[in-house]
Coordinates of C-alpha atoms in Angstrom, one line a residue:
Chain A
X1 CA -7.4 -131.5 -20.0
X2 CA -4.0 -130.9 -18.6
X3 CA -1.5 -133.2 -20.3
X4 CA 2.0 -132.4 -19.0
X5 CA 3.7 -134.9 -21.3
X6 CA 3.1 -132.7 -24.3
X7 CA 3.2 -129.4 -22.5
X8 CA 5.7 -126.6 -23.3
X9 CA 6.3 -123.2 -21.7
X10 CA 4.8 -121.5 -24.8
X11 CA 1.8 -123.8 -24.7
X12 CA 1.2 -123.4 -21.0
X13 CA 1.4 -119.6 -21.3
X14 CA -1.5 -119.6 -23.7
X15 CA -3.5 -122.0 -21.5
X16 CA -2.9 -120.1 -18.3
X17 CA -3.7 -116.7 -19.9
X18 CA -6.9 -118.2 -21.4
X19 CA -7.8 -119.7 -18.0
X20 CA -7.9 -123.2 -19.4
X21 CA -6.3 -124.2 -16.1
X22 CA -4.7 -122.3 -13.3
X23 CA -1.0 -122.2 -12.3
X24 CA -2.1 -123.8 -9.0
X25 CA -3.6 -126.8 -10.9
X26 CA -0.5 -126.9 -13.1
X27 CA 1.9 -126.8 -10.1
X28 CA -0.1 -129.4 -8.2
X29 CA 0.1 -131.7 -11.3
X30 CA 3.9 -131.4 -11.3
X31 CA 4.1 -131.9 -7.5
X32 CA 2.1 -135.1 -7.8
X33 CA 4.3 -136.4 -10.7
X34 CA 7.3 -135.7 -8.5
X35 CA 5.8 -137.5 -5.6
X36 CA 4.8 -140.5 -7.7
X37 CA 7.8 -140.8 -9.9
X38 CA 10.9 -139.0 -8.6
X39 CA 11.6 -141.9 -6.1
X40 CA 12.7 -143.8 -9.2
X41 CA 14.5 -140.9 -11.0
X42 CA 15.9 -138.9 -8.1
X43 CA 16.1 -135.6 -10.1
X44 CA 15.3 -133.5 -7.0
X45 CA 17.4 -133.1 -3.9
X46 CA 14.5 -131.0 -2.3
X47 CA 11.0 -130.1 -3.4
X48 CA 9.8 -126.8 -2.2
X49 CA 6.1 -127.9 -2.1
X50 CA 4.6 -125.2 0.2
X51 CA 6.6 -122.4 -1.4
X52 CA 5.7 -123.6 -4.9
X53 CA 2.0 -123.6 -4.0
X54 CA 2.2 -120.0 -2.7
X55 CA 4.2 -119.0 -5.8
X56 CA 1.4 -120.5 -8.0
X57 CA -1.3 -118.6 -6.1
X58 CA 0.6 -115.3 -6.5
X59 CA 1.0 -116.1 -10.2
X60 CA -2.7 -116.8 -10.6
X61 CA -3.5 -113.4 -9.1
X62 CA -1.2 -111.7 -11.5
X63 CA -2.6 -113.6 -14.5
X64 CA -6.2 -112.6 -13.4
X65 CA -5.0 -109.0 -13.4
X66 CA -4.0 -109.5 -17.0
X67 CA -0.4 -108.7 -16.2
X68 CA 1.3 -112.0 -17.0
X69 CA 5.0 -112.1 -18.0
X70 CA 6.3 -115.0 -20.2
X71 CA 7.2 -117.2 -17.1
X72 CA 4.3 -116.2 -14.8
X73 CA 3.0 -119.4 -13.2
X74 CA 5.4 -121.7 -15.1
X75 CA 6.9 -124.5 -12.8
X76 CA 10.7 -124.4 -13.0
X77 CA 13.4 -126.4 -11.2
X78 CA 16.8 -125.0 -10.3
X79 CA 20.1 -126.8 -10.2
X80 CA 21.4 -127.1 -6.6
X81 CA 24.2 -124.5 -7.2
X82 CA 21.8 -121.5 -7.9
X83 CA 21.0 -119.5 -4.8
X84 CA 17.5 -118.7 -3.7
X85 CA 17.3 -116.6 -0.5
X86 CA 16.7 -118.6 2.7
X87 CA 16.6 -122.0 0.8
X88 CA 19.0 -124.8 1.2
X89 CA 21.7 -124.9 -1.6
X90 CA 24.4 -127.5 -1.4
X91 CA 26.1 -127.8 -4.8
X92 CA 25.6 -131.6 -4.3
X93 CA 28.2 -131.5 -1.5
X94 CA 28.4 -132.5 2.1
X95 CA 30.3 -129.4 2.9
X96 CA 27.2 -127.3 2.1
X97 CA 24.6 -129.8 3.2
X98 CA 23.0 -127.6 5.8
X99 CA 23.7 -124.2 4.2
X100 CA 20.9 -121.8 3.5
X101 CA 21.5 -119.0 0.9
X102 CA 21.8 -115.6 2.3
X103 CA 20.7 -113.9 -0.9
X104 CA 19.0 -114.5 -4.3
X105 CA 21.1 -115.2 -7.4
X106 CA 20.3 -112.8 -10.2
X107 CA 18.8 -115.6 -12.2
X108 CA 16.5 -116.6 -9.4
X109 CA 15.6 -113.0 -8.7
X110 CA 14.6 -112.6 -12.4
X111 CA 12.4 -115.7 -12.2
X112 CA 10.7 -114.4 -9.1
X113 CA 10.1 -111.0 -10.7
X114 CA 8.1 -112.8 -13.4
X115 CA 6.3 -114.9 -10.7
X116 CA 7.6 -118.2 -12.0
X117 CA 6.9 -121.2 -9.7
X118 CA 10.1 -122.5 -8.2
X119 CA 9.6 -126.3 -7.7
X120 CA 12.8 -127.2 -6.0
X121 CA 16.5 -127.9 -6.4
X122 CA 17.9 -130.6 -8.6
X123 CA 20.7 -133.1 -8.2
X124 CA 24.1 -132.5 -9.7
X125 CA 27.7 -133.7 -9.6
X126 CA 29.4 -132.2 -6.5
X127 CA 30.4 -128.6 -7.3
X128 CA 29.4 -129.4 -11.0
X129 CA 32.4 -131.7 -11.3
X130 CA 31.4 -134.6 -13.4
X131 CA 29.3 -135.8 -16.4
X132 CA 26.9 -138.3 -14.8
X133 CA 25.7 -137.1 -11.4
X134 CA 27.6 -140.1 -10.0
X135 CA 29.7 -137.5 -8.1
X136 CA 26.7 -136.1 -6.1
X137 CA 27.2 -136.6 -2.4
X138 CA 23.5 -137.5 -2.3
X139 CA 23.4 -140.4 -4.8
X140 CA 23.0 -140.2 -8.6
X141 CA 20.0 -139.3 -10.7
X142 CA 18.7 -141.7 -13.3
X143 CA 18.0 -141.2 -17.0
X144 CA 14.2 -141.3 -17.6
X145 CA 14.8 -143.2 -20.9
X146 CA 16.7 -146.0 -19.2
X147 CA 17.1 -146.0 -15.5
X148 CA 20.2 -148.2 -15.8
X149 CA 22.0 -145.3 -17.4
X150 CA 23.1 -141.9 -16.1
X151 CA 21.3 -138.7 -17.2
X152 CA 24.7 -137.1 -17.9
X153 CA 26.0 -134.2 -15.8
X154 CA 26.7 -132.2 -14.1
X155 CA 23.2 -130.7 -14.5
X156 CA 21.8 -134.3 -14.7
X157 CA 19.0 -133.7 -12.2
X158 CA 17.7 -130.7 -14.2
X159 CA 17.8 -132.6 -17.5
X160 CA 16.1 -135.7 -15.9
X161 CA 13.4 -133.5 -14.4
X162 CA 12.5 -131.9 -17.7
X163 CA 12.8 -135.1 -19.7
X164 CA 10.8 -137.1 -17.1
X165 CA 8.0 -134.4 -17.0
X166 CA 8.8 -133.5 -13.4
X167 CA 9.3 -129.8 -14.3
X168 CA 8.3 -127.8 -17.3
X169 CA 11.8 -126.3 -17.6
X170 CA 14.9 -126.1 -15.5
X171 CA 18.1 -124.1 -15.0
X172 CA 21.5 -125.8 -15.1
X173 CA 25.1 -124.5 -15.3
X174 CA 27.7 -125.3 -18.0
X175 CA 31.4 -125.1 -17.4
X176 CA 32.5 -127.7 -20.0
X177 CA 29.3 -129.2 -21.3
X178 CA 27.2 -129.6 -18.1
X179 CA 24.0 -128.3 -19.6
X180 CA 24.4 -129.6 -23.2
X181 CA 25.6 -133.1 -22.4
X182 CA 22.8 -134.0 -20.0
X183 CA 20.4 -132.3 -22.4
X184 CA 21.6 -134.7 -25.2
X185 CA 21.5 -137.8 -22.9
X186 CA 18.0 -137.0 -21.8
X187 CA 16.6 -135.8 -25.1
X188 CA 15.9 -132.2 -24.2
X189 CA 17.3 -128.8 -25.4
X190 CA 20.3 -127.5 -23.5
X191 CA 21.7 -124.0 -24.1
X192 CA 25.2 -122.7 -23.0
X193 CA 24.8 -119.0 -23.7
X194 CA 27.6 -116.5 -24.5
X195 CA 29.9 -116.0 -21.6
X196 CA 28.6 -113.0 -19.8
X197 CA 25.1 -113.0 -21.1
X198 CA 23.5 -114.4 -17.9
X199 CA 24.7 -113.1 -14.6
X200 CA 26.8 -115.5 -12.5
X201 CA 25.9 -113.6 -9.3
X202 CA 24.7 -116.3 -6.9
X203 CA 25.9 -119.2 -8.9
X204 CA 28.3 -121.3 -6.8
X205 CA 31.5 -121.0 -8.7
X206 CA 33.6 -123.8 -10.3
X207 CA 35.7 -122.3 -13.1
X208 CA 34.9 -118.6 -13.2
X209 CA 36.2 -117.9 -16.7
X210 CA 34.1 -120.9 -18.0
X211 CA 30.9 -121.1 -15.9
X212 CA 27.6 -120.0 -17.4
X213 CA 24.0 -120.6 -16.3
X214 CA 21.8 -122.2 -19.1
X215 CA 18.2 -123.4 -19.6
X216 CA 17.1 -127.0 -20.1
X217 CA 13.8 -127.2 -21.9
X218 CA 11.7 -129.4 -24.1
X219 CA 11.8 -127.1 -27.1
X220 CA 14.1 -124.6 -28.7
X221 CA 11.3 -121.9 -28.4
X222 CA 11.1 -122.6 -24.7
X223 CA 14.9 -122.3 -24.5
X224 CA 14.7 -118.9 -26.1
X225 CA 11.9 -117.8 -23.7
X226 CA 13.8 -118.8 -20.6
X227 CA 17.1 -117.4 -21.9
X228 CA 15.5 -114.0 -22.5
X229 CA 13.9 -114.0 -19.1
X230 CA 17.2 -114.4 -17.2
X231 CA 19.8 -112.8 -19.4
X232 CA 20.9 -109.2 -19.2
X233 CA 23.5 -106.9 -17.7
X234 CA 24.1 -107.1 -14.0
X235 CA 26.5 -104.9 -12.0
X236 CA 27.0 -107.7 -9.5
X237 CA 28.9 -109.8 -12.2
X238 CA 32.0 -108.0 -13.4
X239 CA 32.0 -110.2 -16.6
X240 CA 28.4 -109.3 -17.5
X241 CA 27.9 -108.0 -21.0
X242 CA 26.5 -104.5 -21.5
X243 CA 23.9 -103.6 -24.1
X244 CA 23.3 -107.1 -25.4
X245 CA 20.9 -107.3 -28.3
X246 CA 17.7 -109.2 -27.5
X247 CA 17.0 -112.4 -29.3
X248 CA 13.2 -112.0 -29.0
X249 CA 12.6 -111.9 -32.7
X250 CA 13.7 -114.8 -34.8
X251 CA 16.1 -114.1 -37.5
X252 CA 14.5 -114.3 -40.9
X253 CA 15.0 -117.9 -42.0
X254 CA 17.5 -118.0 -44.8
X255 CA 20.2 -120.3 -46.0
X256 CA 23.1 -120.4 -43.7
X257 CA 26.7 -121.6 -44.1
X258 CA 27.4 -124.3 -41.5
X259 CA 31.0 -125.5 -40.8
X260 CA 31.8 -129.0 -39.8
X261 CA 35.3 -129.6 -38.2
X262 CA 35.7 -133.0 -39.8
X263 CA 39.2 -133.8 -38.5
X264 CA 38.1 -133.1 -34.9
X265 CA 35.1 -135.4 -35.1
X266 CA 37.2 -138.6 -35.4
X267 CA 38.1 -138.4 -31.7
X268 CA 36.5 -141.5 -30.0
X269 CA 33.1 -141.1 -31.5
X270 CA 30.8 -144.2 -31.8
X271 CA 30.2 -145.1 -35.5
X272 CA 26.4 -145.0 -35.4
X273 CA 26.5 -141.7 -33.5
X274 CA 28.6 -140.2 -36.4
X275 CA 26.2 -141.7 -39.0
X276 CA 23.2 -140.1 -37.1
X277 CA 25.1 -136.8 -37.2
X278 CA 25.6 -137.1 -41.0
X279 CA 21.8 -137.7 -41.3
X280 CA 21.1 -134.5 -39.5
X281 CA 23.5 -132.6 -41.8
X282 CA 21.5 -133.8 -44.8
X283 CA 18.3 -132.7 -43.0
X284 CA 19.8 -129.2 -42.7
X285 CA 20.9 -129.3 -46.3
X286 CA 17.4 -130.1 -47.4
X287 CA 16.2 -127.1 -45.3
X288 CA 18.4 -124.9 -47.5
X289 CA 21.6 -124.6 -45.5
X290 CA 25.0 -125.1 -47.0
X291 CA 27.3 -127.5 -45.2
X292 CA 31.1 -126.9 -45.6
X293 CA 34.2 -128.5 -44.0
X294 CA 36.2 -126.3 -41.8
X295 CA 39.7 -126.6 -40.4
X296 CA 40.1 -126.0 -36.6
X297 CA 43.5 -127.6 -36.0
X298 CA 43.8 -126.5 -32.4
X299 CA 40.6 -128.0 -31.1
X300 CA 42.4 -131.3 -30.3
X301 CA 44.1 -129.4 -27.4
X302 CA 40.9 -128.3 -25.8
X303 CA 40.5 -131.0 -23.2
X304 CA 44.1 -130.8 -22.1
X305 CA 43.8 -127.0 -21.7
X306 CA 40.5 -127.4 -19.9
X307 CA 41.9 -129.9 -17.4
X308 CA 44.5 -127.3 -16.4
X309 CA 42.4 -124.1 -16.5
X310 CA 39.4 -125.5 -14.8
X311 CA 41.1 -127.2 -11.8
X312 CA 43.3 -124.1 -11.3
X313 CA 40.2 -121.9 -11.1
X314 CA 38.2 -124.5 -9.1
X315 CA 40.9 -125.1 -6.5
X316 CA 41.1 -121.3 -6.1
X317 CA 37.3 -120.9 -5.8
X318 CA 37.0 -123.7 -3.3
X319 CA 39.6 -122.2 -1.0
X320 CA 36.7 -120.2 0.5
X321 CA 35.3 -123.4 2.1
X322 CA 37.2 -123.4 5.4
X323 CA 34.7 -124.4 8.1
X324 CA 34.8 -120.9 9.6
X325 CA 32.2 -118.7 8.0
X326 CA 29.5 -121.1 6.7
X327 CA 28.9 -124.7 5.9
X328 CA 30.4 -127.8 7.5
X329 CA 32.9 -127.3 10.3
X330 CA 34.8 -130.1 11.9
X331 CA 35.9 -129.4 15.4
X332 CA 39.7 -129.3 16.1
X333 CA 42.1 -127.8 18.6
X334 CA 43.8 -125.4 16.2
X335 CA 42.5 -123.5 13.2
X336 CA 44.8 -125.2 10.7
X337 CA 43.3 -128.6 11.6
X338 CA 39.7 -127.2 11.3
X339 CA 40.6 -126.2 7.7
X340 CA 42.2 -129.6 6.9
X341 CA 39.6 -131.8 8.5
X342 CA 36.6 -129.8 7.3
X343 CA 37.8 -129.8 3.7
X344 CA 38.9 -133.5 3.9
X345 CA 35.5 -134.6 5.2
X346 CA 33.3 -132.2 3.4
X347 CA 34.7 -132.5 -0.2
X348 CA 34.1 -135.7 -2.2
X349 CA 36.7 -137.7 -4.1
X350 CA 36.5 -135.9 -7.5
X351 CA 36.6 -132.5 -5.8
X352 CA 39.6 -133.5 -3.8
X353 CA 41.3 -134.8 -7.0
X354 CA 40.7 -131.5 -8.8
X355 CA 41.9 -129.4 -5.9
X356 CA 45.2 -131.4 -5.8
X357 CA 45.5 -131.0 -9.6
X358 CA 44.7 -127.3 -9.5
X359 CA 47.2 -126.7 -6.6
X360 CA 49.9 -128.5 -8.7
X361 CA 49.4 -126.5 -12.0
X362 CA 49.4 -123.3 -10.0
X363 CA 52.4 -124.1 -7.8
X364 CA 55.7 -122.3 -8.0
X365 CA 58.0 -123.9 -10.6
X366 CA 55.1 -125.5 -12.6
X367 CA 52.7 -122.6 -13.2
X368 CA 54.6 -121.5 -16.3
X369 CA 54.7 -124.9 -17.9
X370 CA 51.1 -125.7 -17.1
X371 CA 48.8 -122.8 -16.2
X372 CA 50.3 -120.0 -18.3
X373 CA 51.0 -122.3 -21.2
X374 CA 47.3 -123.5 -21.0
X375 CA 46.1 -119.9 -21.1
X376 CA 48.2 -119.3 -24.3
X377 CA 46.8 -122.4 -26.0
X378 CA 43.4 -121.3 -24.9
X379 CA 43.9 -118.1 -26.9
X380 CA 45.0 -120.1 -29.9
X381 CA 41.8 -122.2 -29.7
X382 CA 39.8 -119.1 -29.4
X383 CA 41.4 -117.8 -32.6
X384 CA 40.4 -121.0 -34.4
X385 CA 36.8 -120.0 -33.7
X386 CA 37.3 -116.4 -34.8
X387 CA 39.0 -117.4 -38.0
X388 CA 36.3 -119.9 -39.0
X389 CA 33.5 -117.5 -38.1
X390 CA 34.9 -115.2 -40.9
X391 CA 33.6 -117.7 -43.4
X392 CA 30.7 -119.6 -41.8
X393 CA 27.6 -118.6 -39.8
X394 CA 27.8 -121.4 -37.3
X395 CA 29.7 -124.6 -36.5
X396 CA 28.0 -127.9 -36.0
X397 CA 29.1 -131.1 -34.2
X398 CA 27.5 -134.0 -32.3
X399 CA 27.0 -133.0 -28.7
X400 CA 28.6 -136.1 -27.3
X401 CA 30.7 -139.0 -28.7
X402 CA 28.0 -141.5 -27.6
X403 CA 24.6 -141.9 -26.0
X404 CA 23.9 -142.0 -22.2
X405 CA 26.3 -144.5 -20.5
X406 CA 25.6 -146.9 -17.7
X407 CA 26.4 -146.3 -14.1
X408 CA 30.0 -147.2 -13.2
X409 CA 31.0 -147.4 -16.9
X410 CA 33.4 -144.5 -16.7
X411 CA 35.1 -145.2 -13.4
X412 CA 38.5 -144.0 -14.6
X413 CA 38.6 -140.2 -14.3
X414 CA 40.2 -139.7 -17.7
X415 CA 37.5 -141.7 -19.5
X416 CA 34.9 -139.5 -17.8
X417 CA 36.8 -136.4 -18.9
X418 CA 36.7 -137.5 -22.5
X419 CA 32.9 -137.3 -22.4
X420 CA 33.2 -133.5 -22.8
X421 CA 35.4 -133.5 -25.9
X422 CA 32.9 -131.7 -28.2
X423 CA 31.5 -129.3 -25.6
X424 CA 34.6 -128.1 -23.8
X425 CA 36.0 -126.0 -26.7
X426 CA 32.9 -123.8 -26.6
X427 CA 33.5 -122.8 -23.0
X428 CA 37.1 -122.1 -23.6
X429 CA 36.1 -119.7 -26.5
X430 CA 33.2 -118.2 -24.5
X431 CA 30.9 -118.6 -27.5
X432 CA 27.3 -119.8 -27.3
X433 CA 26.1 -123.3 -28.2
X434 CA 22.8 -125.2 -28.2
X435 CA 22.3 -128.9 -28.0
X436 CA 19.0 -130.0 -29.6
X437 CA 17.6 -133.6 -29.7
X438 CA 18.4 -135.2 -33.1
X439 CA 17.7 -138.8 -33.6
X440 CA 18.7 -141.8 -31.4
X441 CA 20.7 -145.0 -31.3
X442 CA 19.8 -148.3 -29.8
X443 CA 21.7 -149.8 -26.9
X444 CA 20.5 -153.1 -25.3
X445 CA 17.1 -152.8 -27.0
X446 CA 16.5 -149.2 -25.7
X447 CA 16.3 -146.2 -27.9
X448 CA 18.6 -143.5 -26.5
X449 CA 18.4 -139.9 -27.6
X450 CA 21.4 -138.0 -29.2
X451 CA 22.1 -134.3 -29.3
X452 CA 23.2 -132.1 -32.2
X453 CA 25.3 -129.1 -31.2
X454 CA 25.2 -125.8 -33.0
X455 CA 27.9 -123.3 -32.0
X456 CA 27.5 -119.6 -32.8
X457 CA 29.4 -116.3 -32.8
X458 CA 29.5 -114.4 -29.5
X459 CA 26.0 -113.1 -28.7
X460 CA 24.4 -114.8 -31.7
X461 CA 22.0 -117.0 -29.7
X462 CA 19.2 -115.9 -32.2
X463 CA 20.8 -117.9 -35.0
X464 CA 21.2 -120.9 -32.8
X465 CA 17.5 -120.9 -32.0
X466 CA 16.7 -120.5 -35.7
X467 CA 18.8 -123.4 -36.9
X468 CA 17.8 -125.4 -33.8
X469 CA 14.2 -125.2 -34.9
X470 CA 15.2 -126.5 -38.3
X471 CA 16.6 -129.6 -36.6
X472 CA 13.7 -129.9 -34.2
X473 CA 11.2 -130.0 -37.1
X474 CA 12.9 -133.1 -38.5
X475 CA 12.8 -135.3 -35.4
X476 CA 10.0 -136.5 -33.2
X477 CA 10.4 -135.1 -29.6
X478 CA 12.0 -137.7 -27.4
X479 CA 10.4 -136.4 -24.2
X480 CA 7.0 -137.5 -25.4
X481 CA 8.0 -141.1 -24.9
X482 CA 10.1 -140.8 -21.7
Chain B
X1 CA 58.2 -133.5 -17.0
X2 CA 58.5 -134.4 -13.3
X3 CA 56.8 -137.7 -12.6
X4 CA 57.3 -138.0 -8.8
X5 CA 54.7 -135.7 -7.6
X6 CA 54.5 -135.1 -3.9
X7 CA 50.8 -135.4 -3.4
X8 CA 51.1 -135.2 0.4
X9 CA 52.8 -131.7 0.1
X10 CA 50.1 -130.6 -2.4
X11 CA 47.4 -131.7 0.0
X12 CA 49.1 -129.7 2.8
X13 CA 49.2 -126.6 0.6
X14 CA 45.6 -127.1 -0.3
X15 CA 44.6 -127.5 3.5
X16 CA 43.1 -130.9 2.6
X17 CA 43.3 -134.0 4.9
X18 CA 43.8 -137.0 2.6
X19 CA 43.9 -140.6 3.9
X20 CA 46.9 -142.8 3.2
X21 CA 44.9 -145.0 0.9
X22 CA 43.7 -142.0 -1.1
X23 CA 47.3 -140.6 -1.3
X24 CA 48.4 -143.8 -2.9
X25 CA 45.5 -143.7 -5.4
X26 CA 46.2 -140.1 -6.2
X27 CA 49.9 -140.8 -6.7
X28 CA 48.8 -142.9 -9.7
X29 CA 46.0 -140.8 -11.0
X30 CA 47.5 -137.3 -10.9
X31 CA 50.6 -138.2 -13.0
X32 CA 48.2 -140.0 -15.5
X33 CA 46.1 -136.8 -15.8
X34 CA 49.2 -134.6 -16.1
X35 CA 50.6 -136.9 -18.8
X36 CA 47.3 -136.2 -20.7
X37 CA 47.4 -132.5 -20.3
X38 CA 51.1 -132.2 -21.0
X39 CA 50.3 -132.6 -24.7
X40 CA 49.9 -128.9 -24.9
X41 CA 53.6 -128.5 -24.4
X42 CA 54.0 -129.5 -28.0
X43 CA 51.9 -126.5 -29.2
X44 CA 54.6 -124.1 -30.5
X45 CA 52.5 -121.3 -31.9
X46 CA 52.5 -118.1 -30.1
X47 CA 49.2 -116.8 -28.8
X48 CA 47.6 -114.3 -31.1
X49 CA 47.7 -110.8 -29.6
X50 CA 44.1 -110.2 -28.6
X51 CA 42.5 -107.7 -26.4
X52 CA 42.0 -109.0 -22.8
X53 CA 38.8 -110.9 -22.5
X54 CA 38.5 -110.4 -18.8
X55 CA 39.6 -107.4 -16.8
X56 CA 38.9 -106.3 -13.3
X57 CA 35.9 -104.2 -12.9
X58 CA 35.7 -102.1 -9.7
X59 CA 32.6 -100.2 -8.9
X60 CA 32.6 -96.7 -7.5
X61 CA 33.1 -96.5 -3.8
X62 CA 29.7 -94.8 -3.1
X63 CA 26.2 -95.4 -1.9
X64 CA 27.0 -97.8 0.9
X65 CA 24.1 -99.9 2.2
X66 CA 22.8 -99.2 5.7
X67 CA 25.2 -100.7 8.3
X68 CA 24.2 -104.0 9.8
X69 CA 21.3 -105.0 7.5
X70 CA 23.1 -108.2 6.4
X71 CA 24.8 -108.9 9.7
X72 CA 22.3 -111.4 11.1
X73 CA 21.8 -113.4 7.8
X74 CA 25.5 -113.8 7.3
X75 CA 26.3 -114.6 11.0
X76 CA 23.5 -117.1 11.2
X77 CA 25.4 -119.3 8.7
X78 CA 28.6 -119.3 10.8
X79 CA 29.4 -122.6 12.7
X80 CA 30.4 -120.6 15.9
X81 CA 29.8 -117.1 16.9
X82 CA 30.2 -114.8 19.9
X83 CA 27.8 -111.9 19.8
X84 CA 28.3 -110.2 16.4
X85 CA 31.6 -111.9 15.7
X86 CA 32.5 -115.2 14.1
X87 CA 34.4 -117.3 16.7
X88 CA 37.6 -119.1 15.5
X89 CA 40.0 -121.5 17.1
X90 CA 43.5 -120.5 18.1
X91 CA 45.5 -119.4 15.1
X92 CA 49.1 -119.4 16.6
X93 CA 50.3 -122.5 18.4
X94 CA 52.0 -121.9 21.8
X95 CA 55.3 -123.7 21.9
X96 CA 55.4 -125.2 25.3
X97 CA 58.7 -127.0 25.0

């Protein structure tokens, strides 16, 4: 029997290879779940039904030849900012509503090479700017645990699809927490890999020095499988890491030293969320790890630095949307008005806000005080990580200061920005981090999942998977009940 | 720091049409966000001297792809075209007065 509620990539791989069911049956099961239940969740912007079925048939042929790769026949959803040739890709924006990708992103190409089944594209905050999917031009997604609440964002559609059993796994992108925070809110595993480990070629850019594609999965092992499949050097991404060591083999389990930046955790965290975090620490202690306090005095500046660097890079990246070469084009008599009207109509409110902010911090007379100063402080934050990693193996924090919030609850932009307080430092430093489900808190009679964040040294994803599995063993999987 | 930020001028620089109502809203929001990010001005420490994390990578100018193989897929995305060219509106205004 095919029970997609308890299914994982690792489990499906065994079943497919032993012909317990075919990829076509598996794919059709997901397509019918999407048809029956996505009207309520709105995880998908578009379902590639016919394409998914032909992908599944091709996968079944490969499996019958005995040549299956780890993702052959596995139904996966992609965030709407990852290009798949000839398919619509809109980054959740009106400005790209009718745009079809001219080429494959490297991540999508690698999934195709393994004959994974591409189910469709998932909802997101416009241009990945937001923490709730409320900034999507096509309406928000809902949290499968409580549809009155957001799934988090910006990769909220991907997280909701996995948590709601509408896809076996999904790809998102993480610029300041956009994979880890929705992962935490929806009770699934979210990985932000080391900057440069997964090619950004064909990922619609927001903040180029911060962006990284990452998997959303039900288990830590699935996260590892998907990460291994899409990572690797790519000459099309100038920031791609060469000669990266594979994380295929788990590190031998042994006691690790885990650092907790206590002083930083006081920032706006809800009391029962902090208590739940302490509980997870004791779980890890019982598993043999040593918990120590660490000083990271400059982390408090992370959000301020982020809200200078990110809008500066985003406003620069978004300058390419001009109504001339592709995307929306508003007719006007002179080219200057085509630019202004196209961008004014095509970009949503939050995107316009960040373009204005980015234009200001880069403008002559202010760039030194804002943008250049922020880059300096970014280096100081990075050195906080380098220093602490001399004495500990990993740093642990809660993923978010609270559980999933309700729609409209964070209407003030600054209150929404504060959602990313624990995730943003990781992107500034370029190090990897994983959020794994760890316990829950109750709000309005509903149990809402929480995430536990493990931050590692550059290219040390292996250790994150190993410690993540220790956390995973201690808690019942929240996606079983969603 | 400067608190009277000319949002209208920034919008013009960013080639962004912004309505009057939104301009008023942004005139409150942008200074509030800037007040928040300005806290970094207090950080006095100098940046540690580290090797550049990002540098430009330029590939060798060799092995070009066959001319024209991407022309159609790229042009098909353009809002207006004339033959194998993207058509654009007049760039320079003719001053009639």
